[in-house]
């Protein structure tokens, strides 16, 4: 029986951080064992928002190639295996752009204007003249998914609205043309650990808030980032009783040092554990977990051609599927062919 298809993408932000790793990539790595997976670096989406923050954007597209290459290294070193999944660059499959164009004919403007991410973007970046590209972001994302007839899309809660729109669009297309061309896509909201920023347990780790730990850092650099993590502000001395629930270091022990977390809690609360030692212990565990990723990174950085080959092979296999889909779509939509005009 054919394996079900999983599709997902990430914007090329330069380097990924622990939030991306724990919140998405680790899950992608697991999924490649059971599904037919298509993972793409969405360089076109990066052009929809101005530079800075989580976005790359049209103001510094010069970095885009480097960022895409860097993200491919991040992905492979995190465990994505080119023998088990297709990983590639969104724009290397131009059929996506064609499907986006055709979808734009059946996407009601109201859906796009109501999209919460659009409103957040416009307000967050104070964009005075939003572009058609930004407004159409979810339509492009739908093309990303549906050109491969993606059935499942592993994403975070923040992307749920986009995946729901993909499903609505697929349904709309199928009913307008009276053919079950597209599957009804579902978001895969897998249980992933909540990854706090270094600045507080209620803050999400993100590139734009600068509170992240990049997976590309060395062990020493990672330790430095741990040293400045937010802990309990009222615990000044080692023997002051602490409050682990508001402490970022404690939260990370829950991810990288689960076995000892309850001991750590009670020692901290009783004033038997200093924050400095607690951080050093975390640093050991976290660095041990990141070690294999760093080793693979070193190999890939020494062999940029290998990275390009992987992306090229991924694009080839993705493209042949995308071409099949587009042939079908053109036929269903009655787009004139060279033969029948
Ligand atoms: N919008 C997604 C994000 O910002 C990235 C993305 C683009 C995506 N195309 C996709 C995710 C297709 C899943 C499927 O994270």
Tab-separated table of C-alpha atoms and ligand atoms in Angstrom:
chain	number	residue	atom	x	y	z
A	1	UNK	CA	0.000	0.000	0.000
A	2	UNK	CA	1.273	3.470	-0.873
A	3	UNK	CA	2.469	5.516	2.025
A	4	UNK	CA	0.512	8.614	2.939
A	5	UNK	CA	2.074	11.903	1.969
A	6	UNK	CA	3.433	14.441	4.400
A	7	UNK	CA	4.453	17.919	3.274
A	8	UNK	CA	5.953	20.742	5.242
A	9	UNK	CA	8.107	23.788	4.738
A	10	UNK	CA	10.245	26.239	6.626
A	11	UNK	CA	11.288	29.728	5.756
A	12	UNK	CA	15.044	30.121	5.259
A	13	UNK	CA	15.879	32.159	8.316
A	14	UNK	CA	19.611	31.585	8.341
A	15	UNK	CA	20.086	29.164	11.155
A	16	UNK	CA	17.588	27.118	13.058
A	17	UNK	CA	17.339	27.103	16.844
A	18	UNK	CA	16.279	24.656	19.526
A	19	UNK	CA	12.657	25.712	19.102
A	20	UNK	CA	12.712	24.640	15.433
A	21	UNK	CA	14.580	21.464	16.287
A	22	UNK	CA	12.362	20.274	19.124
A	23	UNK	CA	9.159	21.775	17.787
A	24	UNK	CA	9.422	20.663	14.174
A	25	UNK	CA	12.513	18.911	12.850
A	26	UNK	CA	12.651	16.103	15.404
A	27	UNK	CA	9.095	15.339	14.404
A	28	UNK	CA	9.895	15.498	10.682
A	29	UNK	CA	12.721	13.051	11.286
A	30	UNK	CA	10.304	10.610	12.922
A	31	UNK	CA	7.732	11.005	10.149
A	32	UNK	CA	10.178	10.096	7.366
A	33	UNK	CA	10.103	6.509	8.649
A	34	UNK	CA	6.397	6.049	8.013
A	35	UNK	CA	5.326	8.553	5.411
A	36	UNK	CA	6.279	9.698	1.976
A	37	UNK	CA	7.702	13.056	3.044
A	38	UNK	CA	8.286	16.261	1.081
A	39	UNK	CA	10.187	18.915	2.986
A	40	UNK	CA	10.948	22.207	1.324
A	41	UNK	CA	12.752	25.431	2.099
A	42	UNK	CA	10.309	28.145	1.125
A	43	UNK	CA	12.425	30.828	-0.513
A	44	UNK	CA	9.421	32.395	-2.262
A	45	UNK	CA	7.579	32.792	1.013
A	46	UNK	CA	10.637	34.565	2.372
A	47	UNK	CA	10.030	37.301	-0.196
A	48	UNK	CA	6.588	38.115	1.189
A	49	UNK	CA	7.791	39.995	4.245
A	50	UNK	CA	10.336	42.749	4.721
A	51	UNK	CA	13.771	41.866	6.092
A	52	UNK	CA	14.446	41.358	9.766
A	53	UNK	CA	12.903	39.233	12.408
A	54	UNK	CA	11.863	35.758	11.444
A	55	UNK	CA	11.624	36.744	7.830
A	56	UNK	CA	14.338	37.180	5.263
A	57	UNK	CA	12.542	39.375	2.822
A	58	UNK	CA	13.036	41.430	-0.275
A	59	UNK	CA	15.393	43.897	1.380
A	60	UNK	CA	18.202	41.411	1.671
A	61	UNK	CA	17.526	38.702	-0.845
A	62	UNK	CA	21.280	38.557	-1.416
A	63	UNK	CA	21.451	36.343	1.653
A	64	UNK	CA	18.790	34.010	0.392
A	65	UNK	CA	21.078	31.461	-1.289
A	66	UNK	CA	23.343	31.330	1.734
A	67	UNK	CA	20.374	31.009	4.050
A	68	UNK	CA	18.893	28.215	1.976
A	69	UNK	CA	22.196	26.359	1.965
A	70	UNK	CA	22.549	26.857	5.708
A	71	UNK	CA	19.075	25.575	6.344
A	72	UNK	CA	19.738	22.463	4.263
A	73	UNK	CA	22.772	21.785	6.455
A	74	UNK	CA	20.616	22.315	9.534
A	75	UNK	CA	18.038	19.853	8.266
A	76	UNK	CA	20.411	17.099	7.259
A	77	UNK	CA	22.467	17.389	10.394
A	78	UNK	CA	19.289	17.215	12.471
A	79	UNK	CA	18.627	13.802	10.937
A	80	UNK	CA	16.607	14.285	7.768
A	81	UNK	CA	17.838	11.534	5.490
A	82	UNK	CA	17.837	12.085	1.716
A	83	UNK	CA	17.281	8.347	1.261
A	84	UNK	CA	14.080	8.512	3.267
A	85	UNK	CA	12.519	11.850	2.302
A	86	UNK	CA	12.657	14.473	-0.423
A	87	UNK	CA	14.142	17.759	0.688
A	88	UNK	CA	14.471	20.598	-1.732
A	89	UNK	CA	14.042	24.286	-2.437
A	90	UNK	CA	10.499	25.486	-3.100
A	91	UNK	CA	11.431	27.554	-6.171
A	92	UNK	CA	13.186	24.607	-7.797
A	93	UNK	CA	9.737	23.222	-8.502
A	94	UNK	CA	8.242	25.957	-10.707
A	95	UNK	CA	4.978	23.997	-11.004
A	96	UNK	CA	4.203	25.404	-7.541
A	97	UNK	CA	4.046	28.895	-9.043
A	98	UNK	CA	1.714	27.723	-11.766
A	99	UNK	CA	-0.612	26.075	-9.268
A	100	UNK	CA	-0.496	29.193	-7.123
A	101	UNK	CA	-1.612	31.235	-10.113
A	102	UNK	CA	-4.488	28.883	-10.914
A	103	UNK	CA	-5.511	28.757	-7.256
A	104	UNK	CA	-5.546	32.545	-7.165
A	105	UNK	CA	-8.527	32.364	-9.547
A	106	UNK	CA	-10.605	30.442	-7.042
A	107	UNK	CA	-9.383	31.892	-3.740
A	108	UNK	CA	-11.972	34.324	-2.370
A	109	UNK	CA	-10.300	37.573	-1.284
A	110	UNK	CA	-12.336	37.471	1.917
A	111	UNK	CA	-10.539	34.316	3.049
A	112	UNK	CA	-7.189	36.024	2.621
A	113	UNK	CA	-8.225	39.269	4.267
A	114	UNK	CA	-9.549	37.396	7.280
A	115	UNK	CA	-6.368	35.350	7.683
A	116	UNK	CA	-5.044	36.099	11.192
A	117	UNK	CA	-1.387	35.705	10.138
A	118	UNK	CA	-1.859	38.355	7.469
A	119	UNK	CA	-3.210	40.813	10.000
A	120	UNK	CA	-0.377	40.014	12.427
A	121	UNK	CA	2.225	40.522	9.704
A	122	UNK	CA	0.798	43.836	8.558
A	123	UNK	CA	0.556	45.120	12.112
A	124	UNK	CA	3.744	43.524	13.434
A	125	UNK	CA	5.968	44.818	10.653
A	126	UNK	CA	3.921	48.005	10.245
A	127	UNK	CA	3.530	47.332	6.539
A	128	UNK	CA	1.789	50.299	4.953
A	129	UNK	CA	1.300	48.876	1.490
A	130	UNK	CA	0.833	45.120	1.830
A	131	UNK	CA	1.656	43.283	-1.393
A	132	UNK	CA	-0.444	40.856	-3.341
A	133	UNK	CA	2.236	38.281	-2.508
A	134	UNK	CA	1.809	38.763	1.225
A	135	UNK	CA	-1.974	38.633	0.990
A	136	UNK	CA	-1.698	35.467	-1.093
A	137	UNK	CA	0.734	33.760	1.289
A	138	UNK	CA	-1.740	30.992	2.225
A	139	UNK	CA	-2.576	30.381	-1.428
A	140	UNK	CA	1.099	29.802	-2.161
A	141	UNK	CA	1.323	27.542	0.872
A	142	UNK	CA	-1.707	25.609	-0.415
A	143	UNK	CA	0.056	25.164	-3.752
A	144	UNK	CA	3.144	23.888	-1.889
A	145	UNK	CA	1.068	21.233	-0.225
A	146	UNK	CA	-1.398	20.289	-2.933
A	147	UNK	CA	1.015	20.082	-5.848
A	148	UNK	CA	2.251	16.936	-4.056
A	149	UNK	CA	-1.289	16.043	-2.932
A	150	UNK	CA	-0.128	16.288	0.656
A	151	UNK	CA	-2.444	14.567	3.093
A	152	UNK	CA	-0.768	15.557	6.333
A	153	UNK	CA	1.056	18.723	7.255
A	154	UNK	CA	3.096	18.697	10.464
A	155	UNK	CA	3.048	22.284	11.705
A	156	UNK	CA	2.673	24.266	14.881
A	157	UNK	CA	-0.582	25.742	16.096
A	158	UNK	CA	0.315	29.075	14.473
A	159	UNK	CA	-0.008	27.471	11.032
A	160	UNK	CA	-3.360	25.825	11.632
A	161	UNK	CA	-5.322	28.578	9.904
A	162	UNK	CA	-3.195	28.173	6.778
A	163	UNK	CA	-3.683	24.426	6.660
A	164	UNK	CA	-7.418	24.853	7.175
A	165	UNK	CA	-7.443	27.177	4.210
A	166	UNK	CA	-5.598	24.578	2.160
A	167	UNK	CA	-8.319	22.110	2.995
A	168	UNK	CA	-11.060	24.605	2.106
A	169	UNK	CA	-9.338	25.370	-1.166
A	170	UNK	CA	-8.958	21.689	-2.033
A	171	UNK	CA	-12.633	21.142	-1.315
A	172	UNK	CA	-13.609	24.177	-3.323
A	173	UNK	CA	-11.544	23.032	-6.283
A	174	UNK	CA	-12.908	19.501	-6.135
A	175	UNK	CA	-16.501	20.689	-6.010
A	176	UNK	CA	-16.113	23.413	-8.661
A	177	UNK	CA	-14.661	20.934	-11.136
A	178	UNK	CA	-16.612	17.931	-9.965
A	179	UNK	CA	-13.517	15.752	-9.562
A	180	UNK	CA	-11.727	14.473	-6.502
A	181	UNK	CA	-8.359	15.756	-7.561
A	182	UNK	CA	-7.056	16.896	-4.216
A	183	UNK	CA	-7.018	15.100	-0.889
A	184	UNK	CA	-8.519	16.815	2.120
A	185	UNK	CA	-5.373	17.939	3.860
A	186	UNK	CA	-5.028	17.738	7.629
A	187	UNK	CA	-2.688	19.485	10.017
A	188	UNK	CA	-0.638	17.090	12.130
A	189	UNK	CA	-0.492	18.892	15.437
A	190	UNK	CA	1.866	16.529	17.176
A	191	UNK	CA	2.626	16.887	20.845
A	192	UNK	CA	5.943	18.653	20.933
A	193	UNK	CA	7.692	20.053	23.998
A	194	UNK	CA	7.084	23.699	24.705
A	195	UNK	CA	10.405	25.399	24.134
A	196	UNK	CA	10.763	28.601	26.129
A	197	UNK	CA	13.011	31.488	25.166
A	198	UNK	CA	16.103	32.164	27.232
A	199	UNK	CA	14.341	35.226	28.645
A	200	UNK	CA	11.351	33.598	30.331
A	201	UNK	CA	9.203	30.466	30.463
A	202	UNK	CA	6.201	32.315	29.057
A	203	UNK	CA	8.142	33.522	26.048
A	204	UNK	CA	8.428	31.309	23.024
A	205	UNK	CA	11.888	30.744	21.609
A	206	UNK	CA	11.999	32.659	18.341
A	207	UNK	CA	14.477	34.232	16.030
A	208	UNK	CA	12.791	37.618	16.120
A	209	UNK	CA	12.939	37.981	19.900
A	210	UNK	CA	16.637	37.099	19.957
A	211	UNK	CA	16.032	34.712	22.854
A	212	UNK	CA	17.119	31.614	20.984
A	213	UNK	CA	19.936	29.084	20.955
A	214	UNK	CA	21.004	28.241	17.411
A	215	UNK	CA	21.832	24.591	16.784
A	216	UNK	CA	24.903	25.756	14.860
A	217	UNK	CA	26.606	27.059	18.026
A	218	UNK	CA	29.629	25.282	19.466
A	219	UNK	CA	29.405	23.590	22.850
A	220	UNK	CA	31.109	26.568	24.502
A	221	UNK	CA	28.823	29.074	22.844
A	222	UNK	CA	25.834	27.003	23.897
A	223	UNK	CA	27.052	26.978	27.497
A	224	UNK	CA	27.375	30.762	27.369
A	225	UNK	CA	23.764	31.037	26.228
A	226	UNK	CA	22.686	28.828	29.112
A	227	UNK	CA	24.600	30.967	31.599
A	228	UNK	CA	22.445	33.985	30.784
A	229	UNK	CA	19.136	32.141	30.944
A	230	UNK	CA	16.402	33.632	33.068
A	231	UNK	CA	16.120	31.894	36.446
A	232	UNK	CA	14.235	32.709	39.619
A	233	UNK	CA	14.887	36.423	40.309
A	234	UNK	CA	14.308	36.064	44.069
A	235	UNK	CA	16.835	33.270	44.408
A	236	UNK	CA	20.043	35.222	44.919
A	237	UNK	CA	22.186	32.818	46.944
A	238	UNK	CA	22.603	29.109	46.554
A	239	UNK	CA	20.680	28.404	49.776
A	240	UNK	CA	17.728	30.651	48.970
A	241	UNK	CA	14.683	28.471	48.240
A	242	UNK	CA	13.867	28.683	44.523
A	243	UNK	CA	10.737	28.573	42.361
A	244	UNK	CA	11.381	26.138	39.527
A	245	UNK	CA	8.077	26.791	37.765
A	246	UNK	CA	9.116	30.199	36.503
A	247	UNK	CA	12.687	29.142	35.719
A	248	UNK	CA	13.901	28.623	32.159
A	249	UNK	CA	16.787	26.378	33.228
A	250	UNK	CA	14.341	24.110	35.034
A	251	UNK	CA	12.094	23.992	31.968
A	252	UNK	CA	15.056	22.885	29.846
A	253	UNK	CA	15.972	20.185	32.359
A	254	UNK	CA	12.477	18.898	31.588
A	255	UNK	CA	13.489	18.528	27.950
A	256	UNK	CA	17.122	17.408	28.150
A	257	UNK	CA	17.301	15.879	31.601
A	258	UNK	CA	13.888	14.459	32.323
A	259	UNK	CA	15.123	11.717	34.633
A	260	UNK	CA	16.537	14.159	37.146
A	261	UNK	CA	13.896	16.855	36.910
A	262	UNK	CA	11.999	15.932	40.064
A	263	UNK	CA	15.172	15.760	42.158
A	264	UNK	CA	16.164	19.145	40.770
A	265	UNK	CA	12.798	20.582	41.744
A	266	UNK	CA	12.986	19.458	45.319
A	267	UNK	CA	16.630	20.502	45.772
A	268	UNK	CA	15.871	23.907	44.279
A	269	UNK	CA	12.800	24.445	46.427
A	270	UNK	CA	14.704	23.465	49.548
A	271	UNK	CA	17.588	25.790	48.786
A	272	UNK	CA	20.018	22.917	48.258
A	273	UNK	CA	20.939	23.744	44.686
A	274	UNK	CA	22.620	26.793	43.196
A	275	UNK	CA	21.669	28.195	39.816
A	276	UNK	CA	25.248	28.126	38.531
A	277	UNK	CA	25.630	24.389	39.150
A	278	UNK	CA	22.164	23.785	37.799
A	279	UNK	CA	23.112	25.572	34.585
A	280	UNK	CA	26.357	23.637	34.230
A	281	UNK	CA	24.482	20.387	34.613
A	282	UNK	CA	22.019	21.452	31.932
A	283	UNK	CA	24.837	22.477	29.655
A	284	UNK	CA	26.350	18.997	29.869
A	285	UNK	CA	23.074	17.290	28.997
A	286	UNK	CA	22.151	19.685	26.225
A	287	UNK	CA	25.592	19.565	24.634
A	288	UNK	CA	25.604	15.785	24.735
A	289	UNK	CA	22.285	15.724	22.899
A	290	UNK	CA	23.520	18.195	20.295
A	291	UNK	CA	26.855	16.504	19.713
A	292	UNK	CA	25.816	14.165	16.876
A	293	UNK	CA	24.160	17.075	15.110
A	294	UNK	CA	27.368	19.086	15.351
A	295	UNK	CA	29.434	16.207	14.001
A	296	UNK	CA	27.231	15.880	10.952
A	297	UNK	CA	27.361	19.635	10.454
A	298	UNK	CA	31.152	19.613	10.308
A	299	UNK	CA	31.051	16.989	7.558
A	300	UNK	CA	28.468	18.873	5.520
A	301	UNK	CA	30.200	22.207	5.870
A	302	UNK	CA	33.291	20.616	4.362
A	303	UNK	CA	31.286	19.367	1.401
A	304	UNK	CA	28.937	22.038	0.003
A	305	UNK	CA	28.626	20.123	-3.263
A	306	UNK	CA	27.044	17.206	-1.403
A	307	UNK	CA	24.412	19.555	0.021
A	308	UNK	CA	23.604	20.826	-3.475
A	309	UNK	CA	23.344	17.266	-4.770
A	310	UNK	CA	20.870	16.362	-2.054
A	311	UNK	CA	18.716	19.404	-2.790
A	312	UNK	CA	18.958	18.722	-6.512
A	313	UNK	CA	17.907	15.102	-6.207
A	314	UNK	CA	15.068	16.127	-3.892
A	315	UNK	CA	13.866	18.714	-6.405
A	316	UNK	CA	14.000	16.154	-9.235
A	317	UNK	CA	11.823	13.632	-7.481
A	318	UNK	CA	9.414	16.274	-6.171
A	319	UNK	CA	9.196	17.831	-9.582
A	320	UNK	CA	8.182	14.704	-11.372
A	321	UNK	CA	5.212	14.388	-9.034
A	322	UNK	CA	4.383	18.080	-9.372
A	323	UNK	CA	4.416	17.752	-13.161
A	324	UNK	CA	1.931	14.888	-13.005
A	325	UNK	CA	-0.358	16.923	-10.775
A	326	UNK	CA	-0.188	19.920	-13.084
A	327	UNK	CA	-1.008	17.847	-16.159
A	328	UNK	CA	-4.093	16.632	-14.368
A	329	UNK	CA	-5.056	20.121	-13.167
A	330	UNK	CA	-4.690	21.695	-16.604
A	331	UNK	CA	-6.894	19.007	-18.038
A	332	UNK	CA	-9.543	19.365	-15.344
A	333	UNK	CA	-9.550	23.164	-15.761
A	334	UNK	CA	-9.611	22.895	-19.524
A	335	UNK	CA	-6.451	24.915	-20.035
A	336	UNK	CA	-5.699	24.830	-23.754
A	337	UNK	CA	-2.857	22.550	-24.773
A	338	UNK	CA	-0.577	22.890	-27.776
A	339	UNK	CA	-2.448	20.032	-29.329
A	340	UNK	CA	-6.008	21.228	-28.907
A	341	UNK	CA	-5.836	24.965	-29.657
B	1	LIG	N1	4.116	29.176	6.469
B	1	LIG	C1	4.993	28.213	7.027
B	1	LIG	C2	5.738	28.855	8.206
B	1	LIG	O1	5.902	30.028	8.269
B	1	LIG	C3	6.003	27.683	6.048
B	1	LIG	C4	5.377	26.944	4.914
B	1	LIG	C5	5.314	27.325	3.615
B	1	LIG	C6	4.723	25.680	4.995
B	1	LIG	N2	4.699	26.396	2.868
B	1	LIG	C7	4.315	25.364	3.668
B	1	LIG	C8	4.454	24.804	6.037
B	1	LIG	C9	3.636	24.172	3.379
B	1	LIG	C10	3.766	23.628	5.741
B	1	LIG	C11	3.367	23.320	4.429
B	1	LIG	O2	6.206	28.151	9.066
